[in-house]
mmCIF file of C-alpha atoms and ligand atoms in Angstrom:
data_model
loop_
_atom_site.group_PDB
_atom_site.id
_atom_site.type_symbol
_atom_site.label_atom_id
_atom_site.label_comp_id
_atom_site.label_asym_id
_atom_site.label_seq_id
_atom_site.Cartn_x
_atom_site.Cartn_y
_atom_site.Cartn_z
ATOM 1 C CA MET A 1 -9.667 34.139 -9.775
ATOM 2 C CA THR A 2 -7.066 35.559 -7.451
ATOM 3 C CA PHE A 3 -3.702 36.488 -8.827
ATOM 4 C CA THR A 4 -2.274 33.639 -6.551
ATOM 5 C CA GLY A 5 -4.855 31.275 -7.944
ATOM 6 C CA VAL A 6 -3.752 32.045 -11.454
ATOM 7 C CA PHE A 7 -0.243 31.420 -10.613
ATOM 8 C CA GLU A 8 -0.944 28.083 -8.697
ATOM 9 C CA LEU A 9 -2.678 26.837 -12.032
ATOM 10 C CA ASP A 10 0.161 27.903 -14.101
ATOM 11 C CA TYR A 11 2.477 26.093 -11.710
ATOM 12 C CA ASN A 12 0.529 22.855 -11.733
ATOM 13 C CA GLU A 13 0.363 22.938 -15.363
ATOM 14 C CA ARG A 14 4.073 23.369 -15.888
ATOM 15 C CA LEU A 15 4.837 20.864 -13.324
ATOM 16 C CA ALA A 16 2.472 18.253 -14.697
ATOM 17 C CA ASP A 17 4.230 18.889 -18.227
ATOM 18 C CA LEU A 18 7.612 18.746 -16.757
ATOM 19 C CA LEU A 19 6.890 15.199 -15.209
ATOM 20 C CA TYR A 20 4.499 13.777 -17.560
ATOM 21 C CA GLY A 21 4.789 15.841 -20.798
ATOM 22 C CA ASP A 22 4.357 12.669 -22.813
ATOM 23 C CA ILE A 23 1.217 11.755 -21.625
ATOM 24 C CA LYS A 24 -1.235 13.106 -24.153
ATOM 25 C CA THR A 25 -4.483 11.483 -22.645
ATOM 26 C CA ALA A 26 -6.771 12.950 -20.041
ATOM 27 C CA PRO A 27 -8.848 11.271 -17.498
ATOM 28 C CA GLU A 28 -11.985 12.099 -19.491
ATOM 29 C CA ASP A 29 -10.531 9.887 -22.460
ATOM 30 C CA TYR A 30 -10.709 6.926 -20.217
ATOM 31 C CA GLU A 31 -13.942 7.828 -18.578
ATOM 32 C CA ARG A 32 -15.277 7.707 -22.209
ATOM 33 C CA MET A 33 -13.434 4.480 -22.973
ATOM 34 C CA TYR A 34 -14.940 2.705 -19.938
ATOM 35 C CA PRO A 35 -18.266 4.111 -19.627
ATOM 36 C CA ARG A 36 -20.516 3.408 -16.446
ATOM 37 C CA ARG A 37 -21.675 0.080 -16.628
ATOM 38 C CA SER A 38 -25.624 -0.461 -17.141
ATOM 39 C CA LEU A 39 -26.377 -2.542 -14.187
ATOM 40 C CA THR A 40 -29.936 -4.013 -13.266
ATOM 41 C CA GLU A 41 -30.873 -2.643 -9.759
ATOM 42 C CA GLY A 42 -29.126 -4.550 -7.045
ATOM 43 C CA ALA A 43 -26.284 -6.224 -9.496
ATOM 44 C CA ARG A 44 -22.915 -5.871 -8.059
ATOM 45 C CA VAL A 45 -19.414 -5.676 -9.603
ATOM 46 C CA THR A 46 -16.845 -7.573 -7.521
ATOM 47 C CA ARG A 47 -13.497 -8.326 -8.204
ATOM 48 C CA PHE A 48 -10.680 -10.804 -7.007
ATOM 49 C CA ALA A 49 -7.232 -8.990 -7.365
ATOM 50 C CA PRO A 50 -4.494 -11.386 -6.482
ATOM 51 C CA SER A 51 -0.705 -10.874 -7.011
ATOM 52 C CA PRO A 52 0.955 -13.678 -8.761
ATOM 53 C CA THR A 53 3.378 -14.301 -6.091
ATOM 54 C CA GLY A 54 2.587 -17.899 -4.960
ATOM 55 C CA PHE A 55 0.036 -20.601 -4.966
ATOM 56 C CA LEU A 56 -3.754 -20.089 -4.585
ATOM 57 C CA HIS A 57 -4.162 -20.136 -0.694
ATOM 58 C CA ILE A 58 -7.356 -21.527 0.454
ATOM 59 C CA GLY A 59 -7.924 -17.982 1.990
ATOM 60 C CA GLY A 60 -7.786 -16.415 -1.400
ATOM 61 C CA LEU A 61 -10.345 -19.078 -2.791
ATOM 62 C CA PHE A 62 -12.493 -18.230 -0.158
ATOM 63 C CA THR A 63 -12.463 -14.575 -0.783
ATOM 64 C CA ALA A 64 -12.768 -15.149 -4.481
ATOM 65 C CA PHE A 65 -15.776 -17.233 -3.721
ATOM 66 C CA VAL A 66 -17.573 -14.661 -1.709
ATOM 67 C CA ASN A 67 -16.788 -12.076 -4.450
ATOM 68 C CA LYS A 68 -18.383 -14.558 -6.856
ATOM 69 C CA LEU A 69 -21.412 -15.137 -4.798
ATOM 70 C CA THR A 70 -22.016 -11.597 -4.178
ATOM 71 C CA ALA A 71 -21.882 -10.961 -7.957
ATOM 72 C CA MET A 72 -24.157 -13.739 -8.910
ATOM 73 C CA ALA A 73 -26.642 -12.792 -6.089
ATOM 74 C CA GLY A 74 -27.826 -9.770 -8.167
ATOM 75 C CA GLY A 75 -26.970 -10.794 -11.533
ATOM 76 C CA GLY A 76 -23.627 -8.743 -11.762
ATOM 77 C CA VAL A 77 -20.267 -9.243 -12.644
ATOM 78 C CA PHE A 78 -17.120 -11.133 -11.140
ATOM 79 C CA LEU A 79 -13.854 -10.067 -12.594
ATOM 80 C CA LEU A 80 -10.317 -11.241 -11.971
ATOM 81 C CA ARG A 81 -7.827 -8.659 -11.954
ATOM 82 C CA ILE A 82 -4.006 -9.602 -11.758
ATOM 83 C CA GLU A 83 -1.965 -7.195 -9.539
ATOM 84 C CA ASP A 84 1.395 -7.775 -10.925
ATOM 85 C CA THR A 85 3.132 -4.654 -10.368
ATOM 86 C CA ASP A 86 5.833 -6.157 -7.981
ATOM 87 C CA LYS A 87 7.882 -8.248 -10.430
ATOM 88 C CA LYS A 88 10.464 -9.045 -8.001
ATOM 89 C CA ARG A 89 7.838 -11.383 -6.033
ATOM 90 C CA GLU A 90 6.195 -12.629 -9.010
ATOM 91 C CA ILE A 91 6.617 -16.546 -9.737
ATOM 92 C CA THR A 92 6.604 -18.293 -12.995
ATOM 93 C CA ASP A 93 3.079 -19.660 -13.675
ATOM 94 C CA GLY A 94 1.500 -17.543 -11.041
ATOM 95 C CA VAL A 95 -1.361 -16.028 -13.188
ATOM 96 C CA SER A 96 -2.100 -19.671 -14.503
ATOM 97 C CA GLU A 97 -1.946 -21.324 -10.989
ATOM 98 C CA ILE A 98 -4.460 -18.606 -9.786
ATOM 99 C CA ILE A 99 -6.826 -19.162 -12.904
ATOM 100 C CA LYS A 100 -6.658 -23.014 -12.621
ATOM 101 C CA GLY A 101 -7.237 -22.875 -8.916
ATOM 102 C CA LEU A 102 -10.463 -20.876 -9.389
ATOM 103 C CA LEU A 103 -11.683 -23.009 -12.262
ATOM 104 C CA ASP A 104 -10.982 -26.212 -10.327
ATOM 105 C CA PHE A 105 -13.365 -24.988 -7.524
ATOM 106 C CA GLY A 106 -15.947 -23.829 -9.987
ATOM 107 C CA VAL A 107 -15.394 -20.059 -9.323
ATOM 108 C CA GLU A 108 -16.028 -18.825 -13.015
ATOM 109 C CA ILE A 109 -14.497 -15.804 -14.284
ATOM 110 C CA ASP A 110 -17.001 -13.382 -15.844
ATOM 111 C CA GLU A 111 -14.584 -10.963 -16.763
ATOM 112 C CA GLY A 112 -10.860 -10.216 -16.729
ATOM 113 C CA VAL A 113 -7.774 -12.398 -17.006
ATOM 114 C CA ILE A 114 -8.711 -15.834 -18.359
ATOM 115 C CA GLY A 115 -5.400 -17.465 -19.516
ATOM 116 C CA PHE A 116 -1.739 -16.571 -20.610
ATOM 117 C CA GLU A 117 -2.387 -13.187 -22.192
ATOM 118 C CA LYS A 118 -6.142 -13.835 -22.533
ATOM 119 C CA GLU A 119 -8.700 -11.519 -21.241
ATOM 120 C CA LYS A 120 -12.454 -11.110 -21.831
ATOM 121 C CA GLY A 121 -14.450 -7.925 -20.898
ATOM 122 C CA ASN A 122 -14.702 -4.352 -22.054
ATOM 123 C CA TYR A 123 -12.862 -2.863 -19.054
ATOM 124 C CA GLY A 124 -9.282 -4.217 -19.666
ATOM 125 C CA PRO A 125 -6.460 -4.360 -19.583
ATOM 126 C CA TYR A 126 -7.021 -6.371 -16.516
ATOM 127 C CA GLN A 127 -3.374 -6.925 -15.532
ATOM 128 C CA GLN A 128 -1.810 -4.080 -14.241
ATOM 129 C CA SER A 129 1.437 -4.311 -15.773
ATOM 130 C CA ARG A 130 -0.348 -3.393 -18.989
ATOM 131 C CA ARG A 131 -2.027 -0.299 -17.595
ATOM 132 C CA GLY A 132 0.778 1.925 -17.066
ATOM 133 C CA GLU A 133 -0.394 4.894 -19.407
ATOM 134 C CA ILE A 134 -3.573 4.958 -17.551
ATOM 135 C CA TYR A 135 -2.129 5.469 -14.072
ATOM 136 C CA ARG A 136 0.384 8.009 -15.571
ATOM 137 C CA CYS A 137 -2.611 9.744 -16.873
ATOM 138 C CA TYR A 138 -4.425 9.880 -13.579
ATOM 139 C CA ALA A 139 -0.980 10.734 -11.679
ATOM 140 C CA LYS A 140 -0.766 13.526 -14.330
ATOM 141 C CA SER A 141 -4.043 14.953 -13.533
ATOM 142 C CA LEU A 142 -3.423 14.871 -9.887
ATOM 143 C CA VAL A 143 -0.445 17.067 -10.357
ATOM 144 C CA GLN A 144 -2.442 19.480 -12.418
ATOM 145 C CA LYS A 145 -4.992 19.818 -9.579
ATOM 146 C CA GLY A 146 -2.173 20.568 -7.132
ATOM 147 C CA LEU A 147 -2.755 17.021 -5.510
ATOM 148 C CA ALA A 148 0.522 15.498 -6.214
ATOM 149 C CA TYR A 149 4.253 16.274 -6.251
ATOM 150 C CA PRO A 150 7.556 14.819 -6.880
ATOM 151 C CA CYS A 151 9.701 13.697 -4.111
ATOM 152 C CA PHE A 152 13.591 13.543 -4.832
ATOM 153 C CA CYS A 153 14.470 12.168 -1.331
ATOM 154 C CA SER A 154 16.962 9.415 -1.216
ATOM 155 C CA GLU A 155 16.482 6.118 0.780
ATOM 156 C CA ASN A 156 19.281 7.441 3.037
ATOM 157 C CA GLY A 157 17.531 10.691 3.419
ATOM 158 C CA LEU A 158 14.278 8.956 4.322
ATOM 159 C CA GLU A 159 15.938 6.705 6.843
ATOM 160 C CA GLU A 160 17.569 9.892 8.571
ATOM 161 C CA MET A 161 14.000 11.484 8.780
ATOM 162 C CA ARG A 162 12.539 8.138 10.431
ATOM 163 C CA SER A 163 15.297 8.048 13.040
ATOM 164 C CA LYS A 164 14.618 11.597 14.073
ATOM 165 C CA GLN A 165 10.943 11.087 14.049
ATOM 166 C CA GLU A 166 11.785 8.126 16.552
ATOM 167 C CA GLN A 167 13.939 10.496 18.574
ATOM 168 C CA CYS A 168 11.005 13.116 18.711
ATOM 169 C CA ASN A 169 8.406 10.313 19.497
ATOM 170 C CA VAL A 170 6.093 11.283 16.464
ATOM 171 C CA ASN A 171 4.366 9.293 14.015
ATOM 172 C CA LYS A 172 6.885 7.872 11.459
ATOM 173 C CA GLY A 173 6.086 8.783 7.763
ATOM 174 C CA TYR A 174 6.243 11.486 5.032
ATOM 175 C CA TYR A 175 3.812 14.290 6.218
ATOM 176 C CA GLY A 176 3.395 17.841 7.223
ATOM 177 C CA LYS A 177 6.776 19.478 8.235
ATOM 178 C CA TRP A 178 8.655 16.469 7.563
ATOM 179 C CA ALA A 179 7.617 16.290 3.899
ATOM 180 C CA LYS A 180 10.606 17.933 2.848
ATOM 181 C CA CYS A 181 9.710 18.002 -1.180
ATOM 182 C CA ARG A 182 6.291 19.208 -0.520
ATOM 183 C CA ASN A 183 7.323 22.755 -0.849
ATOM 184 C CA LEU A 184 10.051 22.849 -3.317
ATOM 185 C CA THR A 185 9.797 25.509 -6.019
ATOM 186 C CA TYR A 186 9.131 25.055 -9.566
ATOM 187 C CA GLU A 187 12.742 26.004 -10.336
ATOM 188 C CA GLN A 188 14.106 23.475 -7.770
ATOM 189 C CA GLN A 189 11.905 20.779 -9.378
ATOM 190 C CA GLU A 190 12.825 21.470 -12.784
ATOM 191 C CA ALA A 191 16.486 21.390 -11.816
ATOM 192 C CA ALA A 192 16.376 17.909 -10.226
ATOM 193 C CA VAL A 193 14.456 16.641 -12.923
ATOM 194 C CA ARG A 194 16.478 17.954 -15.669
ATOM 195 C CA ALA A 195 19.784 16.763 -13.694
ATOM 196 C CA GLY A 196 18.141 13.192 -13.937
ATOM 197 C CA ARG A 197 17.492 12.672 -10.304
ATOM 198 C CA PRO A 198 14.928 9.916 -9.686
ATOM 199 C CA PHE A 199 11.812 10.830 -8.204
ATOM 200 C CA VAL A 200 8.568 9.284 -6.663
ATOM 201 C CA LEU A 201 5.223 11.103 -7.026
ATOM 202 C CA ARG A 202 3.428 11.689 -3.625
ATOM 203 C CA LEU A 203 -0.133 12.841 -2.872
ATOM 204 C CA ARG A 204 -0.215 16.193 -1.528
ATOM 205 C CA SER A 205 -2.253 15.092 1.422
ATOM 206 C CA GLU A 206 -5.335 17.156 2.673
ATOM 207 C CA GLY A 207 -5.850 15.033 5.809
ATOM 208 C CA ASP A 208 -5.528 15.593 9.560
ATOM 209 C CA GLU A 209 -5.026 12.940 11.743
ATOM 210 C CA ASN A 210 -7.082 14.646 14.340
ATOM 211 C CA ARG A 211 -10.190 14.165 12.002
ATOM 212 C CA ARG A 212 -11.945 10.769 11.720
ATOM 213 C CA ILE A 213 -13.148 9.069 8.902
ATOM 214 C CA VAL A 214 -16.183 6.663 9.419
ATOM 215 C CA PHE A 215 -17.336 3.831 6.786
ATOM 216 C CA ASP A 216 -19.641 0.972 7.102
ATOM 217 C CA ASP A 217 -17.768 -2.268 6.276
ATOM 218 C CA ILE A 218 -20.462 -4.703 5.162
ATOM 219 C CA ILE A 219 -19.013 -7.666 7.215
ATOM 220 C CA LYS A 220 -17.254 -5.899 10.092
ATOM 221 C CA GLY A 221 -19.631 -3.181 10.734
ATOM 222 C CA LYS A 222 -19.116 0.644 11.472
ATOM 223 C CA ILE A 223 -15.392 1.290 11.408
ATOM 224 C CA GLU A 224 -13.735 4.716 12.620
ATOM 225 C CA MET A 225 -10.182 5.500 12.046
ATOM 226 C CA PRO A 226 -8.083 8.794 11.860
ATOM 227 C CA GLU A 227 -8.027 10.254 8.301
ATOM 228 C CA ASN A 228 -4.724 9.764 6.389
ATOM 229 C CA ASN A 229 -2.344 12.608 6.578
ATOM 230 C CA MET A 230 0.538 10.782 4.690
ATOM 231 C CA ASP A 231 1.903 12.083 1.571
ATOM 232 C CA ILE A 232 2.008 8.468 0.283
ATOM 233 C CA VAL A 233 3.624 7.408 -2.769
ATOM 234 C CA LEU A 234 1.488 7.054 -5.855
ATOM 235 C CA LEU A 235 3.967 6.355 -8.585
ATOM 236 C CA LYS A 236 7.515 4.759 -7.644
ATOM 237 C CA SER A 237 10.707 5.999 -9.077
ATOM 238 C CA ASP A 238 10.199 3.703 -12.224
ATOM 239 C CA GLY A 239 6.843 5.118 -12.944
ATOM 240 C CA ILE A 240 4.967 1.845 -11.542
ATOM 241 C CA PRO A 241 1.938 2.610 -9.224
ATOM 242 C CA THR A 242 1.785 1.489 -5.691
ATOM 243 C CA TYR A 243 -0.970 -0.945 -4.686
ATOM 244 C CA HIS A 244 -2.912 1.740 -3.270
ATOM 245 C CA PHE A 245 -2.940 4.086 -6.065
ATOM 246 C CA ALA A 246 -3.742 1.343 -8.807
ATOM 247 C CA HIS A 247 -6.784 -0.044 -6.725
ATOM 248 C CA ALA A 248 -8.250 3.356 -6.639
ATOM 249 C CA VAL A 249 -7.833 4.012 -10.476
ATOM 250 C CA ASP A 250 -8.598 0.033 -11.351
ATOM 251 C CA ASP A 251 -11.760 -0.194 -9.234
ATOM 252 C CA HIS A 252 -13.033 3.182 -10.486
ATOM 253 C CA LEU A 253 -12.615 2.466 -14.140
ATOM 254 C CA MET A 254 -13.783 -1.117 -13.926
ATOM 255 C CA GLY A 255 -16.616 -0.222 -12.282
ATOM 256 C CA THR A 256 -16.344 -2.095 -9.120
ATOM 257 C CA THR A 257 -19.262 -1.398 -6.745
ATOM 258 C CA HIS A 258 -18.075 -3.824 -4.020
ATOM 259 C CA VAL A 259 -14.506 -4.331 -2.680
ATOM 260 C CA ILE A 260 -14.486 -7.842 -0.948
ATOM 261 C CA ARG A 261 -10.803 -8.344 0.235
ATOM 262 C CA SER A 262 -8.830 -9.660 3.084
ATOM 263 C CA ASP A 263 -8.989 -7.876 6.299
ATOM 264 C CA GLU A 264 -5.340 -7.050 6.283
ATOM 265 C CA TRP A 265 -6.224 -4.070 4.268
ATOM 266 C CA ILE A 266 -8.492 -2.602 6.746
ATOM 267 C CA ALA A 267 -5.843 -0.179 8.028
ATOM 268 C CA SER A 268 -5.073 1.279 4.576
ATOM 269 C CA VAL A 269 -8.892 2.642 3.989
ATOM 270 C CA PRO A 270 -8.226 5.867 5.191
ATOM 271 C CA ILE A 271 -5.576 6.029 2.271
ATOM 272 C CA HIS A 272 -7.917 4.759 -0.344
ATOM 273 C CA ILE A 273 -10.926 6.970 0.577
ATOM 274 C CA ALA A 274 -8.308 10.052 0.464
ATOM 275 C CA LEU A 275 -7.413 8.689 -3.204
ATOM 276 C CA PHE A 276 -10.822 8.242 -4.237
ATOM 277 C CA LYS A 277 -11.678 11.742 -3.078
ATOM 278 C CA ALA A 278 -8.792 13.355 -4.674
ATOM 279 C CA CYS A 279 -9.370 11.568 -7.897
ATOM 280 C CA GLY A 280 -12.972 12.762 -7.816
ATOM 281 C CA PHE A 281 -13.970 8.812 -7.830
ATOM 282 C CA ARG A 282 -17.004 7.724 -6.006
ATOM 283 C CA VAL A 283 -15.896 5.398 -3.086
ATOM 284 C CA PRO A 284 -16.907 1.676 -3.353
ATOM 285 C CA LYS A 285 -18.427 -0.402 -0.725
ATOM 286 C CA TYR A 286 -15.989 -2.173 1.344
ATOM 287 C CA ALA A 287 -16.284 -5.658 2.840
ATOM 288 C CA HIS A 288 -13.568 -7.128 4.696
ATOM 289 C CA VAL A 289 -13.050 -10.767 5.155
ATOM 290 C CA SER A 290 -11.531 -12.388 8.083
ATOM 291 C CA PRO A 291 -8.736 -14.945 7.584
ATOM 292 C CA ILE A 292 -9.366 -18.635 7.817
ATOM 293 C CA MET A 293 -8.090 -20.120 11.064
ATOM 294 C CA LYS A 294 -6.734 -23.460 12.325
ATOM 295 C CA GLU A 295 -7.287 -24.783 15.646
ATOM 296 C CA GLU A 296 -4.302 -26.175 17.343
ATOM 297 C CA GLY A 297 -3.508 -27.425 20.796
ATOM 298 C CA GLY A 298 -6.536 -25.318 22.114
ATOM 299 C CA SER A 299 -5.722 -22.101 20.349
ATOM 300 C CA LYS A 300 -6.236 -20.602 17.041
ATOM 301 C CA ARG A 301 -4.031 -19.244 14.373
ATOM 302 C CA LYS A 302 -4.059 -18.214 10.840
ATOM 303 C CA LEU A 303 -3.639 -21.119 8.308
ATOM 304 C CA SER A 304 -0.136 -20.783 7.012
ATOM 305 C CA LYS A 305 1.233 -21.078 3.587
ATOM 306 C CA ARG A 306 4.311 -22.587 5.160
ATOM 307 C CA LYS A 307 3.213 -25.162 7.848
ATOM 308 C CA ASP A 308 -0.167 -26.121 6.559
ATOM 309 C CA PRO A 309 -0.272 -28.282 3.368
ATOM 310 C CA GLU A 310 -4.247 -27.596 3.458
ATOM 311 C CA ALA A 311 -3.501 -23.985 2.614
ATOM 312 C CA ALA A 312 -2.841 -24.782 -0.837
ATOM 313 C CA VAL A 313 -5.999 -25.272 -2.821
ATOM 314 C CA SER A 314 -4.227 -27.801 -4.860
ATOM 315 C CA TYR A 315 -3.884 -30.015 -1.733
ATOM 316 C CA PHE A 316 -7.870 -30.575 -1.934
ATOM 317 C CA VAL A 317 -7.596 -31.524 -5.795
ATOM 318 C CA GLU A 318 -4.689 -34.125 -5.015
ATOM 319 C CA ASN A 319 -6.468 -35.494 -2.085
ATOM 320 C CA GLY A 320 -9.566 -36.228 -4.407
ATOM 321 C CA PHE A 321 -12.089 -33.900 -2.670
ATOM 322 C CA PRO A 322 -14.525 -33.074 -5.304
ATOM 323 C CA SER A 323 -14.990 -29.385 -5.985
ATOM 324 C CA GLN A 324 -18.580 -29.394 -4.827
ATOM 325 C CA SER A 325 -17.547 -30.689 -1.623
ATOM 326 C CA VAL A 326 -15.116 -27.812 -1.110
ATOM 327 C CA ARG A 327 -17.544 -25.317 -2.117
ATOM 328 C CA GLU A 328 -20.074 -26.997 -0.138
ATOM 329 C CA TYR A 329 -18.038 -26.733 2.921
ATOM 330 C CA LEU A 330 -17.003 -23.262 2.277
ATOM 331 C CA LEU A 331 -20.508 -22.155 2.267
ATOM 332 C CA THR A 332 -20.800 -23.560 5.774
ATOM 333 C CA LEU A 333 -18.197 -21.087 6.701
ATOM 334 C CA ILE A 334 -19.694 -18.027 4.691
ATOM 335 C CA ASN A 335 -22.890 -17.989 5.773
ATOM 336 C CA SER A 336 -23.905 -19.850 9.190
ATOM 337 C CA ASN A 337 -27.431 -20.559 7.935
ATOM 338 C CA TYR A 338 -26.161 -22.674 5.162
ATOM 339 C CA GLU A 339 -26.462 -25.796 6.820
ATOM 340 C CA ASP A 340 -29.900 -25.479 7.850
ATOM 341 C CA TRP A 341 -30.634 -24.484 4.319
ATOM 342 C CA ARG A 342 -29.142 -27.541 2.894
ATOM 343 C CA ARG A 343 -30.972 -29.773 5.378
ATOM 344 C CA ALA A 344 -33.968 -28.275 4.350
ATOM 345 C CA ASN A 345 -32.996 -28.734 0.501
ATOM 346 C CA PRO A 346 -30.809 -31.691 0.162
ATOM 347 C CA LYS A 347 -31.341 -31.731 -3.522
ATOM 348 C CA ALA A 348 -30.969 -28.052 -4.382
ATOM 349 C CA GLN A 349 -28.077 -26.596 -6.359
ATOM 350 C CA GLN A 350 -25.610 -24.537 -4.242
ATOM 351 C CA SER A 351 -26.387 -21.635 -6.392
ATOM 352 C CA GLU A 352 -30.133 -21.765 -5.504
ATOM 353 C CA PHE A 353 -28.818 -20.681 -1.722
ATOM 354 C CA PRO A 354 -29.877 -17.178 -0.848
ATOM 355 C CA PHE A 355 -26.446 -15.987 0.101
ATOM 356 C CA ASN A 356 -26.222 -12.652 1.861
ATOM 357 C CA LEU A 357 -22.846 -10.968 2.444
ATOM 358 C CA LYS A 358 -24.038 -8.970 5.545
ATOM 359 C CA LYS A 359 -24.396 -12.631 7.172
ATOM 360 C CA MET A 360 -20.813 -13.261 6.940
ATOM 361 C CA SER A 361 -19.025 -13.448 10.630
ATOM 362 C CA PRO A 362 -16.831 -10.645 11.373
ATOM 363 C CA SER A 363 -14.451 -13.091 12.855
ATOM 364 C CA GLY A 364 -12.324 -15.666 11.400
ATOM 365 C CA ALA A 365 -13.600 -19.119 10.571
ATOM 366 C CA VAL A 366 -11.946 -22.331 11.751
ATOM 367 C CA PHE A 367 -10.924 -24.782 8.864
ATOM 368 C CA ASP A 368 -11.991 -28.077 10.170
ATOM 369 C CA MET A 369 -10.575 -30.948 8.175
ATOM 370 C CA LEU A 370 -12.970 -33.507 9.643
ATOM 371 C CA LYS A 371 -15.921 -31.389 9.030
ATOM 372 C CA LEU A 372 -14.919 -31.139 5.311
ATOM 373 C CA THR A 373 -14.475 -34.838 5.128
ATOM 374 C CA ASP A 374 -17.879 -35.166 6.555
ATOM 375 C CA VAL A 375 -19.464 -32.760 4.393
ATOM 376 C CA SER A 376 -17.880 -34.219 1.119
ATOM 377 C CA LYS A 377 -19.110 -37.547 2.453
ATOM 378 C CA ASN A 378 -22.699 -36.259 2.128
ATOM 379 C CA VAL A 379 -21.972 -34.751 -1.355
ATOM 380 C CA ILE A 380 -20.591 -37.841 -2.879
ATOM 381 C CA SER A 381 -23.411 -39.912 -1.292
ATOM 382 C CA VAL A 382 -26.053 -38.117 -3.491
ATOM 383 C CA MET A 383 -24.071 -38.603 -6.669
ATOM 384 C CA THR A 384 -25.119 -41.104 -9.051
ATOM 385 C CA ALA A 385 -22.581 -44.139 -9.369
ATOM 386 C CA ASP A 386 -21.675 -43.117 -12.678
ATOM 387 C CA GLU A 387 -20.760 -39.644 -11.520
ATOM 388 C CA VAL A 388 -18.594 -40.882 -8.906
ATOM 389 C CA PHE A 389 -16.940 -43.306 -11.340
ATOM 390 C CA GLU A 390 -16.237 -40.401 -13.818
ATOM 391 C CA LYS A 391 -14.779 -38.163 -11.291
ATOM 392 C CA SER A 392 -12.399 -40.984 -9.770
ATOM 393 C CA LEU A 393 -11.335 -41.753 -13.137
ATOM 394 C CA ALA A 394 -10.705 -38.152 -13.939
ATOM 395 C CA TRP A 395 -8.789 -37.846 -10.602
ATOM 396 C CA ALA A 396 -6.667 -40.830 -10.957
ATOM 397 C CA ARG A 397 -5.625 -39.902 -14.530
ATOM 398 C CA GLU A 398 -4.438 -36.600 -13.334
HETATM 399 N N1 LIG B 1 -3.428 -7.508 -4.684
HETATM 400 C C1 LIG B 1 -3.833 -7.423 -3.392
HETATM 401 C C2 LIG B 1 -3.476 -8.643 -2.605
HETATM 402 O O1 LIG B 1 -3.193 -9.756 -3.157
HETATM 403 C C3 LIG B 1 -5.296 -7.242 -3.425
HETATM 404 C C4 LIG B 1 -5.816 -6.550 -2.469
HETATM 405 C C5 LIG B 1 -7.382 -6.120 -2.901
HETATM 406 O O2 LIG B 1 -8.094 -7.113 -3.130
HETATM 407 O O3 LIG B 1 -7.438 -4.964 -2.928
HETATM 408 O O4 LIG B 1 -3.521 -8.802 -1.346
#
């Protein structure tokens, strides 16, 4: 090791202790606590990871269902993780609403949060607000590796930086020569910390926007994007992780093999890949689901939480659609060969359908109320009279 090498090691260790001296655990402790799952071949671990910020949207149910089907197809595990790091946006009963929404439609949770302060599984806690120590431990290890540093820039300072970037017509963000705190000396960092100045922890990005990353999205196909070169925030000034950092740590420790989520996250994949690599984690497989659309006046738009009552899953419960019908209809949107399969197997259980994630359409499915009603009619028509009576009674009671 060169003299500089020794010095850097010492510097990283000192900085890690200065920032997170209270953290006594190391990543190896968590690796031991959450060992690799012993899965049979082809078994997949998937997760639905909503934030409890509103009612369960039909798009959320759709994504959760695809996750569940993927896990079920190979005898894997479907887990529910609650991403509640943004306390300001959280709503009362948000978690119970999500769980109820999933259960109402028969999307059973194999592992994770299953009720108020109730969890099942060996990879928890499954609620991010209870995982603070874990994130801080991995954050500390990144500082030890020289891959993260504290940033003391104020909101005003960042605003100023952004307007300068605008004037210079360059990409906005904290990177390269704009990243003021990237090259502070240990003495400067120590003085700022001792003076009680708030700081966020940033990734020391090794990416270059002129290089490209390529990944195979199971639904969308091959995607190529510039590498992430931003020194993104890992921990906010209150020590709470950003979504990006928590995603990497959680999906690694929980053993997620397939990250199936809404396609609004595609743009963040370069950040996520950079984080998985920085932390030394294996990158999971990604599958990005398109939003559910609504046809209106000859054009298509996303189903909207504000405008469309059918965007909330509770709408279907209230209007008496059996959960089986909603699932049956969603299956027709999920795999286009479902209807043919159903015609050939009118009596088969939905779970017997050979679901294939790769067969999902890369573009957004249109939600068609008439079609749902029609599918529902078929589902009800093969129920026994007793079943119809029981379900109607239960619905009327509620
Ligand atoms: N909490 C994120 C959301 O609600 C989850 C994204 C993900 O599944 O990775 O959109």
